[in-house]
Coordinates of N, CA, C and O in Angstrom, one line a residue:
M411 N 0.9 -1.2 0.0 CA 0.0 0.0 0.0 C 0.9 1.2 0.0 O 1.9 1.3 0.7
T412 N 0.5 2.2 -0.7 CA 1.3 3.5 -0.7 C 0.9 4.3 0.5 O 0.0 4.0 1.3
N413 N 1.6 5.4 0.7 CA 1.4 6.3 1.8 C 0.0 6.8 1.8 O -0.4 7.4 0.8
P414 N -0.8 6.6 2.9 CA -2.2 7.1 2.9 C -2.4 8.6 2.7 O -3.4 9.0 2.2
S415 N -1.3 9.4 2.9 CA -1.5 10.8 2.6 C -1.4 11.1 1.2 O -1.8 12.2 0.7
E416 N -1.0 10.1 0.3 CA -0.8 10.3 -1.1 C -2.1 9.9 -1.9 O -2.2 10.3 -3.0
Q417 N -2.9 9.1 -1.3 CA -4.1 8.7 -2.0 C -5.3 8.6 -1.0 O -5.1 8.5 0.2
A418 N -6.5 8.6 -1.6 CA -7.7 8.5 -0.8 C -7.8 7.1 -0.3 O -7.7 6.1 -1.0
V419 N -8.0 7.0 1.1 CA -8.1 5.7 1.7 C -9.3 5.7 2.7 O -9.7 6.7 3.2
V420 N -9.7 4.5 2.9 CA -10.8 4.2 3.9 C -10.1 3.4 5.0 O -9.3 2.4 4.7
F421 N -10.4 3.7 6.3 CA -9.7 3.1 7.4 C -10.4 1.8 7.9 O -11.6 1.6 7.5
A422 N -9.7 1.0 8.6 CA -10.3 -0.3 9.1 C -11.6 -0.2 9.8 O -12.4 -1.1 9.8
S423 N -11.8 0.9 10.5 CA -13.1 1.1 11.2 C -14.3 1.1 10.3 O -15.3 0.5 10.7
A424 N -14.1 1.5 9.1 CA -15.2 1.5 8.1 C -15.5 0.0 7.7 O -16.6 -0.4 7.5
V425 N -14.4 -0.7 7.5 CA -14.5 -2.2 7.2 C -15.2 -2.9 8.3 O -16.1 -3.7 8.1
E426 N -14.8 -2.7 9.5 CA -15.4 -3.3 10.7 C -16.8 -3.0 10.8 O -17.7 -3.9 11.1
G427 N -17.2 -1.8 10.6 CA -18.6 -1.4 10.7 C -19.4 -2.1 9.6 O -20.6 -2.5 9.8
F428 N -18.8 -2.2 8.4 CA -19.5 -2.9 7.3 C -19.8 -4.3 7.6 O -20.9 -4.9 7.5
V429 N -18.7 -5.0 8.2 CA -18.9 -6.4 8.5 C -20.0 -6.6 9.6 O -20.8 -7.5 9.4
K430 N -20.0 -5.7 10.6 CA -21.0 -5.8 11.6 C -22.4 -5.5 11.0 O -23.4 -6.1 11.5
S431 N -22.5 -4.7 10.0 CA -23.8 -4.4 9.4 C -24.4 -5.6 8.7 O -25.6 -5.6 8.5
L432 N -23.7 -6.6 8.4 CA -24.2 -7.7 7.7 C -25.0 -8.6 8.6 O -25.8 -9.4 8.1
R433 N -24.9 -8.5 9.9 CA -25.7 -9.2 10.9 C -25.8 -10.7 10.7 O -26.8 -11.3 10.7
G434 N -24.7 -11.3 10.4 CA -24.7 -12.7 10.3 C -23.4 -13.2 9.4 O -22.6 -12.3 9.1
P435 N -23.4 -14.4 9.1 CA -22.2 -14.9 8.3 C -22.2 -14.2 7.0 O -23.2 -14.0 6.3
I436 N -21.0 -14.0 6.6 CA -20.8 -13.3 5.3 C -20.8 -14.4 4.2 O -20.2 -15.5 4.3
A437 N -21.7 -14.2 3.2 CA -21.8 -15.2 2.1 C -20.5 -15.4 1.4 O -19.7 -14.4 1.2
P438 N -20.2 -16.6 1.1 CA -18.9 -16.9 0.5 C -18.6 -16.1 -0.8 O -17.4 -15.7 -0.9
H439 N -19.5 -15.8 -1.6 CA -19.3 -15.1 -2.8 C -18.9 -13.6 -2.5 O -18.2 -13.0 -3.2
V440 N -19.5 -13.1 -1.4 CA -19.2 -11.7 -1.0 C -17.8 -11.7 -0.4 O -17.0 -10.8 -0.8
R441 N -17.4 -12.6 0.4 CA -16.1 -12.7 1.0 C -15.1 -12.9 -0.2 O -14.0 -12.2 -0.2
Q442 N -15.4 -13.7 -1.2 CA -14.5 -13.9 -2.3 C -14.2 -12.6 -3.1 O -13.1 -12.4 -3.5
E443 N -15.3 -11.9 -3.3 CA -15.1 -10.7 -4.1 C -14.3 -9.6 -3.3 O -13.5 -9.0 -3.9
F444 N -14.6 -9.5 -2.0 CA -13.8 -8.6 -1.2 C -12.3 -9.0 -1.2 O -11.4 -8.2 -1.4
T445 N -12.1 -10.3 -1.1 CA -10.7 -10.8 -1.1 C -10.0 -10.5 -2.4 O -8.9 -10.1 -2.5
R446 N -10.8 -10.7 -3.5 CA -10.2 -10.4 -4.9 C -9.8 -8.9 -4.9 O -8.8 -8.6 -5.6
L447 N -10.5 -8.1 -4.2 CA -10.1 -6.6 -4.2 C -9.1 -6.3 -3.2 O -8.8 -5.1 -3.0
G448 N -8.6 -7.3 -2.5 CA -7.5 -7.0 -1.5 C -8.0 -6.6 -0.2 O -7.3 -6.0 0.6
I449 N -9.3 -6.9 0.1 CA -9.9 -6.4 1.4 C -10.2 -7.7 2.2 O -11.1 -8.5 1.9
D450 N -9.5 -7.9 3.3 CA -9.7 -9.0 4.2 C -10.7 -8.7 5.2 O -10.5 -7.8 6.1
L451 N -11.9 -9.3 5.1 CA -13.0 -9.0 6.0 C -12.8 -9.6 7.4 O -13.4 -9.2 8.4
N452 N -11.8 -10.5 7.6 CA -11.6 -11.1 8.9 C -10.6 -10.3 9.7 O -10.7 -10.1 10.9
Q453 N -9.5 -9.8 9.0 CA -8.5 -9.0 9.6 C -8.2 -7.8 8.8 O -7.3 -7.8 8.0
P454 N -9.0 -6.8 8.9 CA -8.8 -5.6 8.1 C -7.4 -5.0 8.3 O -6.9 -4.9 9.4
A455 N -6.9 -4.5 7.2 CA -5.6 -3.8 7.2 C -5.9 -2.4 7.8 O -7.1 -2.0 7.9
P456 N -4.9 -1.6 8.1 CA -5.2 -0.2 8.6 C -6.0 0.6 7.7 O -6.7 1.5 8.1
A457 N -5.7 0.4 6.3 CA -6.4 1.3 5.4 C -6.5 0.5 4.0 O -5.6 -0.3 3.7
Y458 N -7.5 0.9 3.2 CA -7.7 0.4 1.9 C -7.9 1.6 0.9 O -8.5 2.6 1.3
T459 N -7.5 1.4 -0.3 CA -7.7 2.5 -1.3 C -9.2 2.7 -1.5 O -10.0 1.8 -1.4
L460 N -9.5 3.9 -1.7 CA -10.9 4.3 -1.9 C -11.4 3.6 -3.2 O -12.6 3.1 -3.2
E461 N -10.6 3.5 -4.2 CA -11.0 2.8 -5.4 C -11.4 1.4 -5.1 O -12.5 0.9 -5.6
N462 N -10.6 0.6 -4.4 CA -11.0 -0.8 -4.1 C -12.2 -0.8 -3.2 O -13.1 -1.6 -3.4
W463 N -12.3 0.1 -2.2 CA -13.4 0.1 -1.3 C -14.7 0.5 -2.0 O -15.8 -0.1 -1.8
E464 N -14.7 1.4 -2.9 CA -15.8 1.8 -3.7 C -16.3 0.6 -4.6 O -17.5 0.4 -4.6
T465 N -15.4 -0.1 -5.2 CA -15.8 -1.2 -6.0 C -16.4 -2.3 -5.2 O -17.5 -2.9 -5.5
A466 N -15.9 -2.6 -4.0 CA -16.4 -3.6 -3.1 C -17.8 -3.2 -2.6 O -18.7 -4.0 -2.5
M467 N -18.0 -1.9 -2.3 CA -19.2 -1.4 -1.8 C -20.3 -1.4 -2.8 O -21.5 -1.7 -2.6
R468 N -19.9 -1.1 -4.1 CA -20.9 -1.3 -5.2 C -21.4 -2.7 -5.3 O -22.6 -3.0 -5.5
F469 N -20.4 -3.6 -5.3 CA -20.8 -5.0 -5.3 C -21.7 -5.4 -4.2 O -22.7 -6.1 -4.4
A470 N -21.4 -5.0 -3.0 CA -22.2 -5.3 -1.8 C -23.6 -4.8 -1.9 O -24.6 -5.4 -1.6
A471 N -23.7 -3.5 -2.3 CA -25.0 -2.9 -2.4 C -25.9 -3.6 -3.4 O -27.1 -3.8 -3.2
N472 N -25.3 -4.0 -4.6 CA -26.1 -4.7 -5.6 C -26.5 -6.1 -5.1 O -27.6 -6.6 -5.3
D473 N -25.6 -6.7 -4.3 CA -25.8 -8.1 -3.8 C -26.8 -8.1 -2.7 O -27.8 -8.9 -2.6
L474 N -26.7 -7.1 -1.8 CA -27.5 -7.1 -0.5 C -28.9 -6.4 -0.7 O -29.8 -6.7 -0.1
Y475 N -28.9 -5.4 -1.6 CA -30.1 -4.6 -1.7 C -30.5 -4.5 -3.2 O -31.1 -3.4 -3.6
G476 N -30.3 -5.5 -4.0 CA -30.5 -5.5 -5.4 C -32.0 -5.2 -5.8 O -32.2 -4.7 -6.9
E477 N -32.9 -5.4 -4.9 CA -34.3 -5.1 -5.2 C -34.7 -3.7 -5.1 O -35.7 -3.2 -5.6
L478 N -33.8 -2.8 -4.5 CA -34.0 -1.4 -4.4 C -33.5 -0.6 -5.6 O -32.5 -1.0 -6.2
P479 N -34.1 0.5 -5.8 CA -33.5 1.4 -6.9 C -32.0 1.8 -6.5 O -31.7 1.8 -5.3
D480 N -31.2 2.1 -7.4 CA -29.8 2.4 -7.2 C -29.5 3.3 -6.0 O -28.8 2.9 -5.1
N481 N -30.1 4.5 -6.0 CA -29.8 5.4 -4.9 C -30.2 4.9 -3.6 O -29.5 5.1 -2.6
D482 N -31.3 4.2 -3.5 CA -31.9 3.7 -2.3 C -31.0 2.5 -1.8 O -30.9 2.3 -0.5
R483 N -30.3 1.8 -2.6 CA -29.4 0.8 -2.2 C -28.3 1.3 -1.3 O -28.0 0.8 -0.3
F484 N -27.7 2.4 -1.8 CA -26.6 3.0 -1.1 C -27.0 3.7 0.2 O -26.3 3.7 1.2
R485 N -28.2 4.3 0.1 CA -28.8 5.0 1.3 C -29.0 3.9 2.4 O -28.7 4.2 3.5
Q486 N -29.6 2.8 2.0 CA -29.9 1.7 3.0 C -28.6 1.2 3.5 O -28.4 0.9 4.7
M487 N -27.6 1.1 2.6 CA -26.3 0.6 3.1 C -25.7 1.5 4.1 O -25.1 1.1 5.1
G488 N -25.8 2.8 3.9 CA -25.4 3.8 4.9 C -26.1 3.7 6.2 O -25.4 3.7 7.3
R489 N -27.4 3.5 6.2 CA -28.1 3.3 7.4 C -27.6 2.0 8.1 O -27.4 2.0 9.3
D490 N -27.5 0.9 7.4 CA -27.1 -0.3 8.0 C -25.6 -0.3 8.5 O -25.3 -0.9 9.5
F491 N -24.8 0.5 7.8 CA -23.4 0.7 8.3 C -23.4 1.2 9.7 O -22.7 0.7 10.6
I492 N -24.2 2.3 9.9 CA -24.3 2.9 11.3 C -24.8 1.8 12.3 O -24.3 1.7 13.4
K493 N -25.8 1.1 11.9 CA -26.3 0.0 12.8 C -25.2 -1.0 13.2 O -25.1 -1.5 14.3
G494 N -24.4 -1.3 12.2 CA -23.2 -2.2 12.4 C -22.1 -1.5 13.2 O -21.5 -2.1 14.1
Y495 N -21.8 -0.3 12.8 CA -20.7 0.5 13.5 C -21.0 0.6 15.0 O -20.0 0.5 15.7
I496 N -22.2 0.8 15.4 CA -22.5 1.0 16.8 C -22.4 -0.3 17.6 O -22.5 -0.3 18.8
Q497 N -22.1 -1.4 16.9 CA -21.9 -2.7 17.5 C -20.4 -2.9 17.8 O -20.0 -3.8 18.5
T498 N -19.5 -2.0 17.2 CA -18.1 -2.1 17.5 C -17.8 -1.4 18.8 O -18.6 -0.5 19.2
A499 N -16.6 -1.6 19.3 CA -16.2 -1.0 20.6 C -16.2 0.5 20.4 O -16.7 1.3 21.2
F500 N -15.6 1.0 19.3 CA -15.5 2.4 19.1 C -16.8 3.0 18.8 O -17.2 4.1 19.3
G501 N -17.7 2.3 18.0 CA -19.0 2.8 17.7 C -19.9 2.9 18.9 O -20.7 3.8 19.0
K502 N -19.8 1.9 19.9 CA -20.6 2.0 21.1 C -20.2 3.3 21.9 O -21.1 4.0 22.4
A503 N -18.9 3.5 22.0 CA -18.5 4.7 22.7 C -18.9 6.0 22.0 O -19.4 6.9 22.6
A504 N -18.8 6.0 20.7 CA -19.3 7.2 19.9 C -20.8 7.4 20.1 O -21.2 8.5 20.2
L505 N -21.6 6.3 20.1 CA -23.0 6.5 20.3 C -23.3 7.0 21.6 O -24.2 7.9 21.8
T506 N -22.7 6.5 22.7 CA -22.9 7.0 24.0 C -22.6 8.5 24.1 O -23.4 9.3 24.6
F507 N -21.5 8.9 23.5 CA -21.1 10.3 23.5 C -22.1 11.2 22.7 O -22.4 12.2 23.2
T508 N -22.5 10.7 21.5 CA -23.4 11.5 20.8 C -24.8 11.7 21.5 O -25.4 12.7 21.4
R509 N -25.2 10.7 22.2 CA -26.4 10.8 22.9 C -26.3 11.8 24.1 O -27.2 12.5 24.4
L510 N -25.1 11.9 24.6 CA -24.8 12.9 25.7 C -24.8 14.3 25.2 O -25.3 15.2 25.8
I511 N -24.2 14.5 24.0 CA -24.1 15.9 23.5 C -25.2 16.3 22.7 O -25.4 17.5 22.4
G512 N -26.1 15.4 22.2 CA -27.3 15.7 21.5 C -27.1 15.9 20.0 O -25.9 15.9 19.5
P513 N -28.2 16.0 19.3 CA -28.1 16.0 17.8 C -27.3 17.2 17.2 O -26.5 17.0 16.3
R514 N -27.5 18.4 17.7 CA -26.8 19.6 17.1 C -25.3 19.4 17.2 O -24.6 19.6 16.3
R515 N -24.8 19.1 18.4 CA -23.4 19.0 18.6 C -22.8 17.8 17.9 O -21.7 17.8 17.4
T516 N -23.7 16.7 17.7 CA -23.3 15.5 17.0 C -23.0 16.0 15.5 O -22.0 15.6 14.9
L517 N -23.9 16.7 14.9 CA -23.7 17.2 13.6 C -22.5 18.1 13.5 O -21.8 18.1 12.5
Q518 N -22.3 18.9 14.5 CA -21.2 19.8 14.4 C -19.8 19.1 14.5 O -18.8 19.6 14.0
R519 N -19.8 17.9 15.0 CA -18.6 17.1 15.1 C -18.5 16.0 14.0 O -17.6 15.2 14.0
M520 N -19.4 16.1 13.0 CA -19.3 15.1 11.9 C -18.0 15.1 11.2 O -17.6 14.0 10.7
S521 N -17.3 16.2 11.1 CA -16.0 16.2 10.4 C -15.1 15.2 11.1 O -14.4 14.4 10.4
N522 N -15.1 15.2 12.4 CA -14.2 14.3 13.1 C -14.6 12.8 12.8 O -13.8 11.9 12.7
N523 N -15.9 12.6 12.8 CA -16.4 11.3 12.6 C -16.1 10.8 11.2 O -15.6 9.6 11.0
F524 N -16.3 11.6 10.2 CA -15.9 11.2 8.8 C -14.4 11.0 8.7 O -14.0 10.0 8.0
R525 N -13.6 11.8 9.3 CA -12.2 11.7 9.2 C -11.7 10.4 9.9 O -10.6 10.0 9.6
S526 N -12.4 9.9 10.9 CA -12.0 8.7 11.5 C -12.3 7.5 10.6 O -11.7 6.4 10.9
A527 N -13.1 7.6 9.6 CA -13.4 6.5 8.7 C -12.6 6.6 7.4 O -12.4 5.6 6.7
A528 N -12.1 7.8 7.0 CA -11.4 8.0 5.7 C -10.6 9.3 5.8 O -10.9 10.2 6.5
N529 N -9.6 9.3 4.9 CA -8.7 10.5 4.9 C -9.0 11.5 3.9 O -8.4 12.6 3.8
Y530 N -10.0 11.3 3.1 CA -10.3 12.2 1.9 C -11.5 13.1 2.1 O -11.8 13.8 1.2
I531 N -12.1 13.0 3.2 CA -13.4 13.8 3.4 C -13.2 15.1 4.2 O -12.6 15.1 5.2
G532 N -13.8 16.1 3.7 CA -13.9 17.4 4.4 C -15.3 17.6 4.8 O -16.2 17.2 4.0
C533 N -15.6 18.2 5.9 CA -17.0 18.4 6.4 C -17.0 19.7 7.2 O -16.1 19.9 8.0
E534 N -18.0 20.4 7.0 CA -18.2 21.7 7.8 C -19.7 21.8 8.2 O -20.6 21.6 7.4
A535 N -19.9 22.1 9.4 CA -21.3 22.3 10.0 C -21.5 23.8 10.2 O -20.6 24.5 10.7
T536 N -22.7 24.3 9.8 CA -23.1 25.7 10.0 C -24.4 25.7 10.7 O -25.4 25.1 10.1
D537 N -24.5 26.3 11.8 CA -25.8 26.5 12.5 C -26.6 27.5 11.7 O -26.1 28.6 11.4
L538 N -27.8 27.2 11.3 CA -28.7 28.1 10.5 C -29.7 28.8 11.4 O -29.9 29.9 11.3
R539 N -30.4 28.0 12.3 CA -31.3 28.5 13.2 C -31.6 27.5 14.3 O -31.0 26.4 14.2
D540 N -32.5 27.7 15.1 CA -32.8 26.9 16.3 C -32.6 25.4 16.1 O -31.8 24.8 16.7
R541 N -33.3 24.8 15.2 CA -33.2 23.3 15.0 C -32.6 22.9 13.7 O -32.8 21.8 13.2
Y542 N -31.8 23.7 13.1 CA -31.2 23.4 11.8 C -29.7 23.6 11.8 O -29.2 24.6 12.2
V543 N -29.1 22.5 11.2 CA -27.6 22.6 11.0 C -27.4 22.1 9.6 O -27.9 21.1 9.1
E544 N -26.6 22.9 8.8 CA -26.3 22.6 7.5 C -24.9 21.9 7.5 O -24.0 22.4 8.1
L545 N -24.8 20.8 6.8 CA -23.5 20.1 6.6 C -23.1 20.2 5.2 O -23.9 19.9 4.3
R546 N -21.9 20.6 5.0 CA -21.2 20.5 3.7 C -20.2 19.4 3.8 O -19.3 19.5 4.7
I547 N -20.2 18.5 2.8 CA -19.3 17.4 2.8 C -18.7 17.4 1.4 O -19.4 17.4 0.4
W548 N -17.3 17.2 1.4 CA -16.6 17.3 0.1 C -15.4 16.4 0.1 O -14.9 16.0 1.2
M549 N -14.9 16.1 -1.0 CA -13.6 15.5 -1.2 C -12.5 16.5 -1.1 O -12.6 17.5 -1.7
L550 N -11.5 16.2 -0.3 CA -10.4 17.2 -0.1 C -9.7 17.4 -1.5 O -9.6 16.4 -2.3
P551 N -9.2 18.6 -1.7 CA -8.6 19.0 -3.0 C -7.5 18.1 -3.5 O -7.5 17.8 -4.7
Q552 N -6.7 17.6 -2.7 CA -5.5 16.8 -3.1 C -6.0 15.4 -3.8 O -5.2 14.8 -4.5
F553 N -7.2 15.0 -3.5 CA -7.7 13.8 -4.0 C -8.6 13.9 -5.3 O -9.0 13.0 -5.9
L554 N -9.0 15.2 -5.5 CA -9.9 15.4 -6.6 C -9.4 15.1 -8.0 O -10.2 14.5 -8.8
P555 N -8.1 15.3 -8.4 CA -7.7 14.9 -9.7 C -8.1 13.5 -10.1 O -8.5 13.2 -11.2
Q556 N -7.9 12.6 -9.2 CA -8.2 11.2 -9.5 C -9.7 10.9 -9.6 O -10.1 10.0 -10.3
W557 N -10.5 11.6 -8.9 CA -11.9 11.3 -8.7 C -12.8 12.3 -9.5 O -14.0 12.0 -9.6
R558 N -12.3 13.4 -10.0 CA -13.2 14.4 -10.6 C -13.9 13.7 -11.8 O -13.3 12.9 -12.6
N559 N -15.2 14.0 -12.0 CA -16.0 13.6 -13.1 C -16.3 12.1 -13.0 O -16.8 11.5 -14.0
R560 N -16.0 11.4 -11.9 CA -16.4 10.0 -11.8 C -17.7 9.9 -11.0 O -17.9 10.5 -10.0
P561 N -18.7 9.1 -11.6 CA -19.9 9.0 -10.8 C -19.6 8.3 -9.5 O -18.8 7.3 -9.5
T562 N -20.3 8.7 -8.5 CA -20.1 8.0 -7.2 C -21.5 7.9 -6.4 O -22.4 8.7 -6.7
F563 N -21.5 6.9 -5.6 CA -22.7 6.7 -4.8 C -22.6 7.3 -3.4 O -23.6 7.2 -2.6
F564 N -21.5 7.8 -3.1 CA -21.2 8.2 -1.7 C -22.2 9.3 -1.2 O -22.4 9.4 0.0
V565 N -22.7 10.1 -2.0 CA -23.7 11.1 -1.6 C -24.9 10.4 -1.0 O -25.3 10.8 0.1
H566 N -25.4 9.4 -1.6 CA -26.6 8.6 -1.1 C -26.2 7.8 0.1 O -27.0 7.7 1.1
Y567 N -25.0 7.2 0.1 CA -24.5 6.5 1.3 C -24.4 7.4 2.5 O -24.9 7.0 3.6
R568 N -23.8 8.5 2.3 CA -23.7 9.4 3.5 C -25.0 10.0 3.9 O -25.2 10.2 5.1
H569 N -26.0 10.1 3.0 CA -27.3 10.5 3.4 C -27.9 9.5 4.4 O -28.4 9.8 5.4
G570 N -27.7 8.2 4.0 CA -28.2 7.1 4.9 C -27.5 7.1 6.2 O -28.1 6.9 7.3
V571 N -26.2 7.4 6.2 CA -25.4 7.4 7.4 C -25.9 8.5 8.3 O -26.2 8.3 9.5
L572 N -26.1 9.7 7.8 CA -26.6 10.8 8.6 C -28.1 10.6 9.1 O -28.4 10.9 10.3
E573 N -28.9 10.0 8.3 CA -30.3 9.6 8.7 C -30.2 8.7 9.9 O -30.9 8.9 10.9
E574 N -29.4 7.7 9.9 CA -29.3 6.7 11.0 C -28.6 7.3 12.2 O -29.0 7.0 13.3
V575 N -27.6 8.1 12.0 CA -27.0 8.8 13.1 C -28.1 9.6 13.9 O -28.1 9.5 15.1
M576 N -28.9 10.3 13.2 CA -29.9 11.1 13.9 C -31.0 10.2 14.5 O -31.5 10.4 15.6
A577 N -31.3 9.1 13.8 CA -32.3 8.2 14.3 C -31.8 7.5 15.6 O -32.6 7.3 16.5
Q578 N -30.5 7.3 15.7 CA -30.0 6.6 16.9 C -29.9 7.6 18.1 O -29.8 7.1 19.2
Q579 N -30.1 8.9 17.9 CA -30.2 9.8 19.0 C -31.3 9.5 19.9 O -31.2 9.8 21.1
S580 N -32.4 8.9 19.4 CA -33.6 8.7 20.3 C -33.9 7.3 20.5 O -34.9 7.0 21.2
V581 N -33.1 6.3 20.0 CA -33.3 4.9 20.3 C -32.8 4.5 21.6 O -31.7 4.9 22.0
D582 N -33.6 3.7 22.3 CA -33.1 3.3 23.7 C -32.4 2.0 23.6 O -32.7 1.1 23.0

């Protein structure tokens, strides 16, 4: 693997959350495809290239949520990722913390959360009024040349992530 600061990467915590989101044994063909892409679902490496991770996630979305329209597949995968992530040690701690600080401060801290999952994401929260926070999420400039003009599902995936993060604020 090259230096993570030189290319867009996804960290092991994202892989662990994905595995937990499956809620059961991983189908052999899913495990085989991830392995083909260099992603070990049993013992995640510290980081994986965004290119390999995106390919693996497209495969998983089609396999797991094939009955849904494209954008809904990725949105549901984002929701399920959070449900899996909060089953990890780090995710449980993060959930407890977000419940303590509440929805507004949780959204204000999303930059930290996204950066703990990947090195290529920028995020900024702006308070608009009483119950509204605007989030801007983007790819950091140093990674844009490789990714510019490529279609991506991550907008819908992150939408699902944010929906579930907010839903978990009130779940007991």
